[in-house]
Structures are given as structure tokens and as C-alpha cells.
XYZ file of N, CA, C and O in Angstrom:
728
model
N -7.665 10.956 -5.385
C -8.300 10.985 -6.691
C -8.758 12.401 -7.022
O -9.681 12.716 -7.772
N -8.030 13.114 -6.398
C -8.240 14.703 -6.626
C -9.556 15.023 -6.611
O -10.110 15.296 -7.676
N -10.311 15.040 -5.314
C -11.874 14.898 -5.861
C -12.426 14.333 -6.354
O -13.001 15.009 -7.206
N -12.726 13.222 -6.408
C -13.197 12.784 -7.696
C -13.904 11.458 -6.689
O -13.221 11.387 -5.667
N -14.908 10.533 -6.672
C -15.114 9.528 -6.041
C -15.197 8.098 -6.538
O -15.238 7.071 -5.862
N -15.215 8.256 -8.025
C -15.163 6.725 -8.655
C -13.477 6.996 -9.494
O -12.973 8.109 -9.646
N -13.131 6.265 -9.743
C -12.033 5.899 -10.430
C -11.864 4.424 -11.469
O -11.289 3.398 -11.106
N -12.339 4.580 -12.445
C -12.142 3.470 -13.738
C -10.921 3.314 -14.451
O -10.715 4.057 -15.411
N -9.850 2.221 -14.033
C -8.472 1.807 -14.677
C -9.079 1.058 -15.713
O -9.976 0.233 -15.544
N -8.303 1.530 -17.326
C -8.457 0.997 -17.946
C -7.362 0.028 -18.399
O -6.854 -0.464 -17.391
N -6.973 -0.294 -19.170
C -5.678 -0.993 -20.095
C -5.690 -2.496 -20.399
O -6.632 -3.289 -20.377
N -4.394 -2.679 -20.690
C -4.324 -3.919 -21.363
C -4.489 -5.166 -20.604
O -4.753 -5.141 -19.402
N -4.342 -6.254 -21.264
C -4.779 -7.731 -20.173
C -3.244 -7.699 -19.738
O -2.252 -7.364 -20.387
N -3.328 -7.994 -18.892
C -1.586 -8.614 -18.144
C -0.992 -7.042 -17.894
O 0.227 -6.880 -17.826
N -1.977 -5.826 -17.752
C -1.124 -4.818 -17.810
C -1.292 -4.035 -16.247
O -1.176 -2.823 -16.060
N -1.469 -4.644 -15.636
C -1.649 -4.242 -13.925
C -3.072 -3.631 -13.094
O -3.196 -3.242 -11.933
N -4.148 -3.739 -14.316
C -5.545 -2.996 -13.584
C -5.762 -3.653 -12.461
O -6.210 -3.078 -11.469
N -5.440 -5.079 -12.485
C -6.098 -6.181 -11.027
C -4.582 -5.480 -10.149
O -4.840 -4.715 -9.220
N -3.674 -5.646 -10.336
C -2.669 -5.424 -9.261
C -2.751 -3.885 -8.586
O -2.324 -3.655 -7.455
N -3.277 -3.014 -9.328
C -3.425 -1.489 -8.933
C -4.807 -1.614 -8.134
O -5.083 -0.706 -7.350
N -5.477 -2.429 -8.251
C -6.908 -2.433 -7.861
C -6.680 -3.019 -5.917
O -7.059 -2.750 -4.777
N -5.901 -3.841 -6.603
C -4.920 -4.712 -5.012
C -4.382 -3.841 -4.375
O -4.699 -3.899 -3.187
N -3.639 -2.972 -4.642
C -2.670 -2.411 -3.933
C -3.755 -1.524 -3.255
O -3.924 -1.785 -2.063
N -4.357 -0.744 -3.661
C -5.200 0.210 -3.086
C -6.280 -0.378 -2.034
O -6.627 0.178 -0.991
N -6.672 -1.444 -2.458
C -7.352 -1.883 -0.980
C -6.054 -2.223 0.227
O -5.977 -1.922 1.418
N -5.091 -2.998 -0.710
C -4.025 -3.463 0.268
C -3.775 -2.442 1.370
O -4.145 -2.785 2.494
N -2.973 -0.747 1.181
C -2.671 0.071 1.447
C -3.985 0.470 1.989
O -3.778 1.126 3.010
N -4.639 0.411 1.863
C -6.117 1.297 3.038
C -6.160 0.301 4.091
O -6.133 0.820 5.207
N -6.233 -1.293 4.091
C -6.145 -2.203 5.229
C -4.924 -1.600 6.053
O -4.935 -1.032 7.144
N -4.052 -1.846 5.346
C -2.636 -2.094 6.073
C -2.556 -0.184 6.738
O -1.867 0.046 7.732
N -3.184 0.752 6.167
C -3.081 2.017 7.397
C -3.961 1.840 8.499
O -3.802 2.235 9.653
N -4.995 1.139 7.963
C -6.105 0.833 9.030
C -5.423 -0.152 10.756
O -5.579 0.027 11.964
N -4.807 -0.975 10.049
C -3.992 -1.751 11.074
C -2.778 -1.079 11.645
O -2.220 -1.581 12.621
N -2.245 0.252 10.982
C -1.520 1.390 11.425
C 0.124 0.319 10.979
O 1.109 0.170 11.702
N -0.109 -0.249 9.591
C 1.280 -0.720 9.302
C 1.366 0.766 8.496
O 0.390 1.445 8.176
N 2.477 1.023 8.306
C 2.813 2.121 7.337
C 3.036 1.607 5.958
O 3.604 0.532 5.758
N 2.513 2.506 4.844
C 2.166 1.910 3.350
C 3.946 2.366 2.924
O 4.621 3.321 3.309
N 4.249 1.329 2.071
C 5.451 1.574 1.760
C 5.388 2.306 0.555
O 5.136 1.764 -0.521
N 5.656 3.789 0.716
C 5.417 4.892 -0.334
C 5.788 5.730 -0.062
O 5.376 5.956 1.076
N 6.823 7.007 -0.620
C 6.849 8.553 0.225
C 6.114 8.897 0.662
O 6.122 8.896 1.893
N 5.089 9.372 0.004
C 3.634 9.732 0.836
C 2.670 9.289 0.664
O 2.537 8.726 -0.422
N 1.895 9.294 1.287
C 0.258 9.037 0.961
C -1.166 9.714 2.330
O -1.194 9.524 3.545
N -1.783 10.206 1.768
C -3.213 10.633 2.273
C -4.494 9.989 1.809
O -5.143 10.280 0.804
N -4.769 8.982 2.789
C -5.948 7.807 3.055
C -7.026 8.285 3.797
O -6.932 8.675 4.961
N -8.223 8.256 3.026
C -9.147 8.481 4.299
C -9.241 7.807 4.873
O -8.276 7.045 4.938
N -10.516 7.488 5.812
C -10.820 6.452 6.485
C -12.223 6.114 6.387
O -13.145 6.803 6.824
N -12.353 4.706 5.619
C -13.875 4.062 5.464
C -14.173 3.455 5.946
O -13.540 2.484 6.360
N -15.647 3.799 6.204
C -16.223 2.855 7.764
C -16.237 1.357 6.874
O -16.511 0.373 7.560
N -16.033 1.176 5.785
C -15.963 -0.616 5.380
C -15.131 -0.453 4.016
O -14.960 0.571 3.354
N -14.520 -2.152 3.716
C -14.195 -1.587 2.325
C -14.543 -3.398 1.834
O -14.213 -4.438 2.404
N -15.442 -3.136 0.380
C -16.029 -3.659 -0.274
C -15.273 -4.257 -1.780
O -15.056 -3.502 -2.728
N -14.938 -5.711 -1.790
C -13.962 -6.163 -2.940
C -14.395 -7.302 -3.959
O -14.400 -8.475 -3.588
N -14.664 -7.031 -4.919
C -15.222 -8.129 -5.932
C -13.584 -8.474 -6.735
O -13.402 -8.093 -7.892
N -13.159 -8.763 -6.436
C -11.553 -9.175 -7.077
C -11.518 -10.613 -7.375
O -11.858 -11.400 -6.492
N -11.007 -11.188 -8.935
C -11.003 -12.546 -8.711
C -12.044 -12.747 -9.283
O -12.805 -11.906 -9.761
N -12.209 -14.581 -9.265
C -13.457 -15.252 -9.425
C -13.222 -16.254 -8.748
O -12.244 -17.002 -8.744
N -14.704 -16.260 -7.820
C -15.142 -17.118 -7.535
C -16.340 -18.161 -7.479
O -17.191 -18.184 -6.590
N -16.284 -18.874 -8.383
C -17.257 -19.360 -9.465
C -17.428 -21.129 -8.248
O -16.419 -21.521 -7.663
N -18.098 -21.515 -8.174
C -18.191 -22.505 -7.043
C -19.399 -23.625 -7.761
O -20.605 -23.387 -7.829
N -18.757 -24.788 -8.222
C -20.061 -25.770 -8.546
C -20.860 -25.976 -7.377
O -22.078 -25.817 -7.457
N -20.205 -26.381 -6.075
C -20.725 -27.033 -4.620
C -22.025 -25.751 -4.669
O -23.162 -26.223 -4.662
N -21.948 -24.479 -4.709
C -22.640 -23.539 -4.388
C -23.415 -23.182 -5.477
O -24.279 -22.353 -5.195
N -23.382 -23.554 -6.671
C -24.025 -23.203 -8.131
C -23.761 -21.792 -8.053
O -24.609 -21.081 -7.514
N -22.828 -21.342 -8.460
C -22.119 -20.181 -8.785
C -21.366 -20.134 -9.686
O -20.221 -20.584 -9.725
N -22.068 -19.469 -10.655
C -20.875 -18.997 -12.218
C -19.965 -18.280 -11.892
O -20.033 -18.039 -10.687
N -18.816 -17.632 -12.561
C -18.355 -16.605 -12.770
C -19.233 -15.013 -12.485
O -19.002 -13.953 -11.902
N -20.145 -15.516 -13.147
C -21.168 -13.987 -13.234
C -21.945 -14.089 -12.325
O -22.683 -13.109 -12.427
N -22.303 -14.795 -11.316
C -23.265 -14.998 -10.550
C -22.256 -14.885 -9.579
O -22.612 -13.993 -8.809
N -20.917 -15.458 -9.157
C -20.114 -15.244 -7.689
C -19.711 -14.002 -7.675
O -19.236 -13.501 -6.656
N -19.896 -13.116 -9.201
C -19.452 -11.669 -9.573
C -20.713 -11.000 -8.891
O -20.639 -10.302 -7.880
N -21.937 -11.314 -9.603
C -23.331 -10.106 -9.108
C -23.360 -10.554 -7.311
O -23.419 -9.606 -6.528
N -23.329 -11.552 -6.905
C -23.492 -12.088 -5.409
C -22.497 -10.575 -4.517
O -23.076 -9.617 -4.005
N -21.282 -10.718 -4.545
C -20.336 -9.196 -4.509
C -20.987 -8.570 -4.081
O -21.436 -8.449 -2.942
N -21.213 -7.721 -5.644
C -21.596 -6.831 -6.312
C -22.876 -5.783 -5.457
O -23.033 -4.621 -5.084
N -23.801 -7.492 -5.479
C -25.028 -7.230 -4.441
C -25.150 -6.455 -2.931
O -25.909 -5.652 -2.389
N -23.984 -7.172 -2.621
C -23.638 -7.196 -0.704
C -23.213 -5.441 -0.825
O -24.072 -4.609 -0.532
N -21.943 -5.043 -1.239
C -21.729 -3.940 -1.747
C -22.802 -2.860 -1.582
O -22.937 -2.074 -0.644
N -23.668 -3.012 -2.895
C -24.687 -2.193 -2.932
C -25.918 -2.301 -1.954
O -26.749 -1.400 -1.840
N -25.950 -3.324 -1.356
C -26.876 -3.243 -0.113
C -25.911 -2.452 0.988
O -26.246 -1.367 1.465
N -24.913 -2.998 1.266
C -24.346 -1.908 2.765
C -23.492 -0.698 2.692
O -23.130 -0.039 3.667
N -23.147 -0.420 1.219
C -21.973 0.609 1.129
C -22.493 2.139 1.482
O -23.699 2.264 1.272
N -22.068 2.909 1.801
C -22.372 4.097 2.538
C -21.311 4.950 1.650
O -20.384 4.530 0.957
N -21.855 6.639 1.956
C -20.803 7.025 1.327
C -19.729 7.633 1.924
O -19.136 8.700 1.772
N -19.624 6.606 2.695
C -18.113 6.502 3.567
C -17.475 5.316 3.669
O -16.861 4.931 4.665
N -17.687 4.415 2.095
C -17.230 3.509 2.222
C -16.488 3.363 0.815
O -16.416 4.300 0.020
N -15.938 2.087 0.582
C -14.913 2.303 -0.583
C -15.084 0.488 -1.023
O -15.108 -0.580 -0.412
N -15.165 0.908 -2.292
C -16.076 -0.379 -3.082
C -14.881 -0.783 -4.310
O -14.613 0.082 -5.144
N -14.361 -1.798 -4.353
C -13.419 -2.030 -5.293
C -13.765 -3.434 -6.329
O -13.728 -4.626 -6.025
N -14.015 -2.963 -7.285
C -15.082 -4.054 -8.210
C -13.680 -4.288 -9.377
O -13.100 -3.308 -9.844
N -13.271 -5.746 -9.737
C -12.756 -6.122 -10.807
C -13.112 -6.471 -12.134
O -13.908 -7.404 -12.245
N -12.721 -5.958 -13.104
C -13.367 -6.348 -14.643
C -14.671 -5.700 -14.366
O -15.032 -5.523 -15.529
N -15.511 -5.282 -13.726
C -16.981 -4.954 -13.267
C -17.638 -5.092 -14.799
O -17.205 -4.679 -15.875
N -19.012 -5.932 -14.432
C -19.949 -6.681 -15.367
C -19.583 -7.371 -16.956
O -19.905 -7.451 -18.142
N -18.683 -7.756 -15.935
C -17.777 -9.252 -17.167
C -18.750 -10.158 -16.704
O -19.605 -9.997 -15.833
N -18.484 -11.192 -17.454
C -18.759 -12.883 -17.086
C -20.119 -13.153 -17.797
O -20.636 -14.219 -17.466
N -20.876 -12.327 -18.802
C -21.629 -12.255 -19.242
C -21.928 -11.612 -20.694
O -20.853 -11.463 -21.277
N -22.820 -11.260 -21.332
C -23.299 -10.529 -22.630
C -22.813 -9.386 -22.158
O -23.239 -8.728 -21.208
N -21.298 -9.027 -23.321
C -21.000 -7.945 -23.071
C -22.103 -6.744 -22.959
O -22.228 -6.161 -21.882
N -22.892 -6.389 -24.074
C -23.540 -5.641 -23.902
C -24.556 -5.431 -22.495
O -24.757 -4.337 -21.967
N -25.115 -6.692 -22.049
C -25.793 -6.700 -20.823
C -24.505 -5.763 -19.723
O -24.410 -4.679 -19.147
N -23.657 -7.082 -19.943
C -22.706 -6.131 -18.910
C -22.039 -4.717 -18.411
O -21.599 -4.429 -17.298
N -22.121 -3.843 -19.745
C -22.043 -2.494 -19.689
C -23.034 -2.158 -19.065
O -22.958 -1.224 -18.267
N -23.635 -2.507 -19.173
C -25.324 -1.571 -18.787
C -25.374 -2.051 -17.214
O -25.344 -1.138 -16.389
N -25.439 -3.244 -16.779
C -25.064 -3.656 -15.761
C -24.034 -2.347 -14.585
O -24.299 -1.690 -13.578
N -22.873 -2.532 -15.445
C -21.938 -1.455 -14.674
C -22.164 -0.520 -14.488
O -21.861 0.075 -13.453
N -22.928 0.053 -15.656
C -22.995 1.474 -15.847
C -23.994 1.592 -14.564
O -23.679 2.433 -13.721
N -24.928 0.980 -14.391
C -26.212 1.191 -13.514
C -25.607 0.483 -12.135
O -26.348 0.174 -11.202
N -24.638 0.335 -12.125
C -23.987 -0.076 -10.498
C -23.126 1.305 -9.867
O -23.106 2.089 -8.918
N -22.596 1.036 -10.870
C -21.447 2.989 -10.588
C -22.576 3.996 -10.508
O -22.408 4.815 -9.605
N -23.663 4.144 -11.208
C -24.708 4.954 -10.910
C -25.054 5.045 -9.676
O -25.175 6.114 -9.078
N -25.271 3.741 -9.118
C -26.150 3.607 -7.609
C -25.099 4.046 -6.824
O -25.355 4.527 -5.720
N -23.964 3.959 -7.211
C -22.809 3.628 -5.876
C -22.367 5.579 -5.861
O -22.177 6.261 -4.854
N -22.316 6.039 -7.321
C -22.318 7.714 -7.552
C -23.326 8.389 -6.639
O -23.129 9.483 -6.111
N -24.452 7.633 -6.489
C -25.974 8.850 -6.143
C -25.717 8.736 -4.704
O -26.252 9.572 -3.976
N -24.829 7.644 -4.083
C -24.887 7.662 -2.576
C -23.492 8.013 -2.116
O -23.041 7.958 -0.972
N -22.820 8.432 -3.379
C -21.067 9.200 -2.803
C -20.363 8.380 -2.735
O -19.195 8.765 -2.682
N -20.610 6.527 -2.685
C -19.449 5.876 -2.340
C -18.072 6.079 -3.382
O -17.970 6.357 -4.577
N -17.173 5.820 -2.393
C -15.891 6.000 -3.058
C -15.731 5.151 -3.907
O -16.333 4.183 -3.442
N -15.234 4.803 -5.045
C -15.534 3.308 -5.805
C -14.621 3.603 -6.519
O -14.434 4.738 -6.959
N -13.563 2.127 -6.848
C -12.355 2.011 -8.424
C -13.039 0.154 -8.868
O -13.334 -0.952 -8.415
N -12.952 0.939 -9.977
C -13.585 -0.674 -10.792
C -12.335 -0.577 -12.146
O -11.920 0.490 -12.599
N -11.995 -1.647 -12.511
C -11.331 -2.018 -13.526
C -12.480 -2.132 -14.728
O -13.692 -2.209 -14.521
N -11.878 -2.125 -15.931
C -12.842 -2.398 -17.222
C -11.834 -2.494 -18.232
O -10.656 -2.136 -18.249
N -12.575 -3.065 -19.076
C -12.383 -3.777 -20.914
C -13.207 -2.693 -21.976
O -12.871 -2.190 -23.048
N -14.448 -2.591 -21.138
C -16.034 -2.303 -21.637
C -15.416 -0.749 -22.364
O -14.570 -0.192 -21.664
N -15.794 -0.011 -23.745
C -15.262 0.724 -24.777
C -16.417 2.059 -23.960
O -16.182 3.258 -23.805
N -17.606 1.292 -23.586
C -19.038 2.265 -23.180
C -18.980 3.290 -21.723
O -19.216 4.460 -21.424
N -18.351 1.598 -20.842
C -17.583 2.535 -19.166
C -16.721 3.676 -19.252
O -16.709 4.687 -18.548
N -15.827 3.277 -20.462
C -14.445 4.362 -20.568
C -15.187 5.712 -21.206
O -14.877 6.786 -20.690
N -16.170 5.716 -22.323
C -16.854 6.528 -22.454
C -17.962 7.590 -21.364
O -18.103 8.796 -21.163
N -18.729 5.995 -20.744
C -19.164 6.813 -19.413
C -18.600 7.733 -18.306
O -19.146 8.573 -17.592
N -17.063 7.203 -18.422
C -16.027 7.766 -17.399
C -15.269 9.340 -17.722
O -14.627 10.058 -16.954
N -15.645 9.546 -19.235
C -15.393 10.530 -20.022
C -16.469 11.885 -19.706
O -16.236 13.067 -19.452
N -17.362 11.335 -19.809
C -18.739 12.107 -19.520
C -18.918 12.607 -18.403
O -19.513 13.681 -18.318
N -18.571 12.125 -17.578
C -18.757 12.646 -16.153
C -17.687 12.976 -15.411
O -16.667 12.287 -15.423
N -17.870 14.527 -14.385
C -16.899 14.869 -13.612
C -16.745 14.628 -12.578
O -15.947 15.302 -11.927
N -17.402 13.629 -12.028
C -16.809 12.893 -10.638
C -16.364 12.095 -10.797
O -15.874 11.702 -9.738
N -16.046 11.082 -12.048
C -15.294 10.189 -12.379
C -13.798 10.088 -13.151
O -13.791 9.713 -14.323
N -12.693 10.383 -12.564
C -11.574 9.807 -13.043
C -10.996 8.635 -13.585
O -10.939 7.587 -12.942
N -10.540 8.767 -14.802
C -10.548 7.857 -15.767
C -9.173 7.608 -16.274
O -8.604 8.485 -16.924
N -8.544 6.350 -15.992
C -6.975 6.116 -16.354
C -6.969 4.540 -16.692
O -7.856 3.688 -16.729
N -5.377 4.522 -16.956
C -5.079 3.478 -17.318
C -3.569 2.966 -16.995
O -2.769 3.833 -16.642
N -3.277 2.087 -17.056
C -2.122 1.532 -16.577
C -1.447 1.531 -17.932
O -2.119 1.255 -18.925
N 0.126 1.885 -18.059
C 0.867 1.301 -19.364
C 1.595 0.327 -19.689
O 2.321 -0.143 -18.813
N 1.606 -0.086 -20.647
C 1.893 -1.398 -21.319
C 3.142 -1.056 -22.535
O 3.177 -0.367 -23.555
N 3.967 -1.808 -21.917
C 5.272 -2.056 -23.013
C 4.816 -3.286 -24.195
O 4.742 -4.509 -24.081
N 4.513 -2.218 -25.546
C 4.276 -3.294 -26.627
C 5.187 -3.948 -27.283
O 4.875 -4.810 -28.104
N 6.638 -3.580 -26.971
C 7.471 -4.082 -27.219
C 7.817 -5.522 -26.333
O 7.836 -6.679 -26.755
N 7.993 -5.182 -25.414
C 8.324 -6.590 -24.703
C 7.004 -6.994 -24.228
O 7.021 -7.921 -23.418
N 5.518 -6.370 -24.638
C 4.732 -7.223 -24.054
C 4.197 -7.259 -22.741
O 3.512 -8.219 -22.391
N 4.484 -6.135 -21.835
C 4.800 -6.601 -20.611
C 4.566 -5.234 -19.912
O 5.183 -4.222 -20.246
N 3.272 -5.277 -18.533
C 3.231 -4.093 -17.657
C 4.283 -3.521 -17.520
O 5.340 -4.153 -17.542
N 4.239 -2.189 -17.345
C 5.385 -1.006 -16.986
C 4.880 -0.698 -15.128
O 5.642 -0.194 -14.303
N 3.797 -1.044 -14.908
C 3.306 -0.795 -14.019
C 3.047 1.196 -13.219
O 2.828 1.602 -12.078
N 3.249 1.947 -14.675
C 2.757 2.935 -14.493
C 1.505 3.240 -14.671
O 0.841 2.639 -15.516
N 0.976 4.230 -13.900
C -0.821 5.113 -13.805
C -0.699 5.620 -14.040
O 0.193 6.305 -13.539
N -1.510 6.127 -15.321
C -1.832 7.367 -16.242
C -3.266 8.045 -15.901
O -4.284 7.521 -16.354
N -3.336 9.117 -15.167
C -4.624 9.821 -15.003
C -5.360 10.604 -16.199
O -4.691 11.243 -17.011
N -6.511 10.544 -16.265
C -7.272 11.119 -17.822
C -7.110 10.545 -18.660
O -7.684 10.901 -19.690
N -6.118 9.166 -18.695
C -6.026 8.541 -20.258
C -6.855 7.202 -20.131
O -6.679 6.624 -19.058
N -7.783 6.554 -21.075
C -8.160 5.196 -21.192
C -7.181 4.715 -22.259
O -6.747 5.254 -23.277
N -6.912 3.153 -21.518
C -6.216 2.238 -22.422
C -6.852 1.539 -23.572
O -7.937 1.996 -23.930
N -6.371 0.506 -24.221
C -7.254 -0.802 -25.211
C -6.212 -1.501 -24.201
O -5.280 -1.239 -23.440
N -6.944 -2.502 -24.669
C -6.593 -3.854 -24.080
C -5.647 -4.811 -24.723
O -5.023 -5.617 -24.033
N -5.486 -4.740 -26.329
C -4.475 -5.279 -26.174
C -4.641 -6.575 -27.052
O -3.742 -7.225 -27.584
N -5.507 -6.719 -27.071
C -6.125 -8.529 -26.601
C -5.433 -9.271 -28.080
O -5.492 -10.464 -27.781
N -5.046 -9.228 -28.971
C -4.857 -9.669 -30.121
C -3.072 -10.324 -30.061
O -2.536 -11.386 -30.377
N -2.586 -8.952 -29.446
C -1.332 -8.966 -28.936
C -0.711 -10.017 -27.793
O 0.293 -10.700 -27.995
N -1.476 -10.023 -26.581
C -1.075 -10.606 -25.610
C -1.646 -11.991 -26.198
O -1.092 -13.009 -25.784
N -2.636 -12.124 -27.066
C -2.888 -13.935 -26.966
C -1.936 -14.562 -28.132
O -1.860 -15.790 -28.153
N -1.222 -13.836 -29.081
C -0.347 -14.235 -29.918
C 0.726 -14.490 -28.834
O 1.141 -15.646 -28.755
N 1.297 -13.440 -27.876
C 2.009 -13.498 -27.028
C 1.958 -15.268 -25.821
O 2.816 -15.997 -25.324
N 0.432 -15.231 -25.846
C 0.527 -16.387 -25.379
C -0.190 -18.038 -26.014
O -0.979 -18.900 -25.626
N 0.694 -17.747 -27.216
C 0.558 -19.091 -27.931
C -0.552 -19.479 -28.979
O -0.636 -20.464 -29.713
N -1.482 -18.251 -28.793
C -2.626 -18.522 -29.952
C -1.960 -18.743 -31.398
O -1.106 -17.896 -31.660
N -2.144 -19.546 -32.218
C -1.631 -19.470 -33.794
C -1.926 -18.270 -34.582
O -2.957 -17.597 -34.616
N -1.007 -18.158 -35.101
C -1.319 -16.597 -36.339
C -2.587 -17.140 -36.954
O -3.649 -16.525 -36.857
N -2.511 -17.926 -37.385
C -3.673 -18.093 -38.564
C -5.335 -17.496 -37.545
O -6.185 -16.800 -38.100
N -5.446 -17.886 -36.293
C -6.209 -17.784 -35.506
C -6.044 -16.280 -35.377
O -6.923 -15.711 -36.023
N -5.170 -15.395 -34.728
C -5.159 -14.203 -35.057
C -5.379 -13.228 -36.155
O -6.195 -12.309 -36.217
N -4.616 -13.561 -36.882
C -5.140 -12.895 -38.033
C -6.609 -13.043 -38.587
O -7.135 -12.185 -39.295
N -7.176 -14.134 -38.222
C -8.643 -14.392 -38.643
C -9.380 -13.315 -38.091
O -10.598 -13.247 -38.262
């Protein structure tokens, strides 16, 4: 990340932020276990832990929302992460009042910035991509999206934030025009 210790993928829904978010923990396990990452090259550090909010896991048996199996994570994370560790947060402070939720993030990447952890979080949030703008320890990209067919390219764009899309992909998946266009 060329220096840099947080990393915020932005882009579209269906446009690879969760799968880029995967691969990169994937590829730090799998050197850790000394499989070789299938790539020409690559230079991995090595973190004494690595920390993953990916998914939802929202649990009635456990009374767990979406946003609550999200902050539970979130929590563990920020209690043990070191800054020799590498923290990989999905959608980070979804599942709630958007606005709460920016602020939320913003003040998680803060905590996780002041102690060096290495950290990539995905986002939607217009305020993160802004926050990610503002600051020079944070690298800020996005994955690209073929608007023509609709459909990840599965390229990473460094310095660029995406949109999401969202109007597009839900016509794409069956919403009625009349509903869109509204």
C-alpha cells in the first residue's frame, strides 16, 4: 500500500470490494501457512494477528442484528489489534443510521490509525471516501465496474473512489422502472 496503513475500496455493489477484501486476508493466511500466493509477485508482511468483520452474521439464537454481529467484530479488533496487526472490516458501519454509521467508522479507522494498525475496510459511505481523501496515510481506491454489461471487471484502481451504482444494479436485478425512476 505504498506506505500507507489503512486502505478504503470503494465502488459499486456486485463490483468486487468484498472479493478484494477476501483475497487479501486469503493471501496473508495462505503465506503464513507458507502456501505460495498465486501471483507474479508479492511482498507480505507479517502480522502478529489478522482481524475480519466480512459477511453477516446476524444470529436470532444469540440476539444479534446485522449491526450488532457487525460492532461485536468490530469490538474484539479494537480491543486486541496492535500495530502489527491487520484488521479487515466489510461495508464498515453499515447495518444502521447511515449517518450514525459514518461517524461510527470514521472514529474506528481513527482508533485503529493512532495505534498504526494496518487496516482495509470496504465502504458505500460518500463522508469515508472523503475522509480517505483528507488524509495521507490513507489510500483510497476502488474496484471497476463494466456499466455496460453490468458486471465487475475485477480491476483496482489506486487514488480513485467509486459510486456504487445502486440504481443500476437493482434495475439490473429486477426492481420495476416505475420504482426506479421514482
Amino acid at each position: 500500500m505504498s506506505g500507507k496503513k489503512v486502505l478504503i475500496i470503494t465502488g459499486p455493489n456486485t463490483g468486487g470490494k468484498t472479493v478484494s477484501l477476501k483475497i487479501i486476508g486469503l493471501f496473508t493466511l495462505l503465506s503464513y501457512c507458507g502456501i505460495p500466493v498465486p501471483c507474479a509477485s508479492a511482498v507480505l508482511p507479517f502480522f502478529d494477528a489478522v482481524y475480519a468483520d466480512i459477511g453477516d452474521d446476524q444470529s436470532v439464537a444469540s440476539s444479534l442484528s446485522s449491526f450488532s454481529a457487525h460492532v461485536e467484530k468490530q469490538a474484539e479488533a479494537l480491543a486486541h489489534a496492535t500495530e502489527k496487526s491487520l484488521v479487515l472490516l466489510d461495508e464498515i458501519g453499515s447495518g444502521t443510521d447511515p449517518r450514525e454509521g459514518e461517524a461510527l467508522a470514521i472514529a474506528i479507522l481513527n482508533a485503529l490509525r493512532q495505534r498504526g494498525t494496518t487496516a482495509v475496510v470496504t465502504t458505500h459511505y460518500a463522508r469515508l471516501k472523503a475522509y480517505g481523501k483528507r488524509h495521507d496515510d490513507i489510500l483510497l481506491a476502488s474496484v471497476q465496474f463494466d456499466m455496460e454489461k453490468l458486471a465487475p471487471t475485477y480491476v483496482f484502481q489506486q487514488g480513485v473512489s467509486g459510486s456504487s451504482n445502486a440504481l443500476e444494479v437493482a434495475e439490473r436485478y429486477g426492481l420495476p422502472n416505475e420504482v426506479i425512476k421514482e
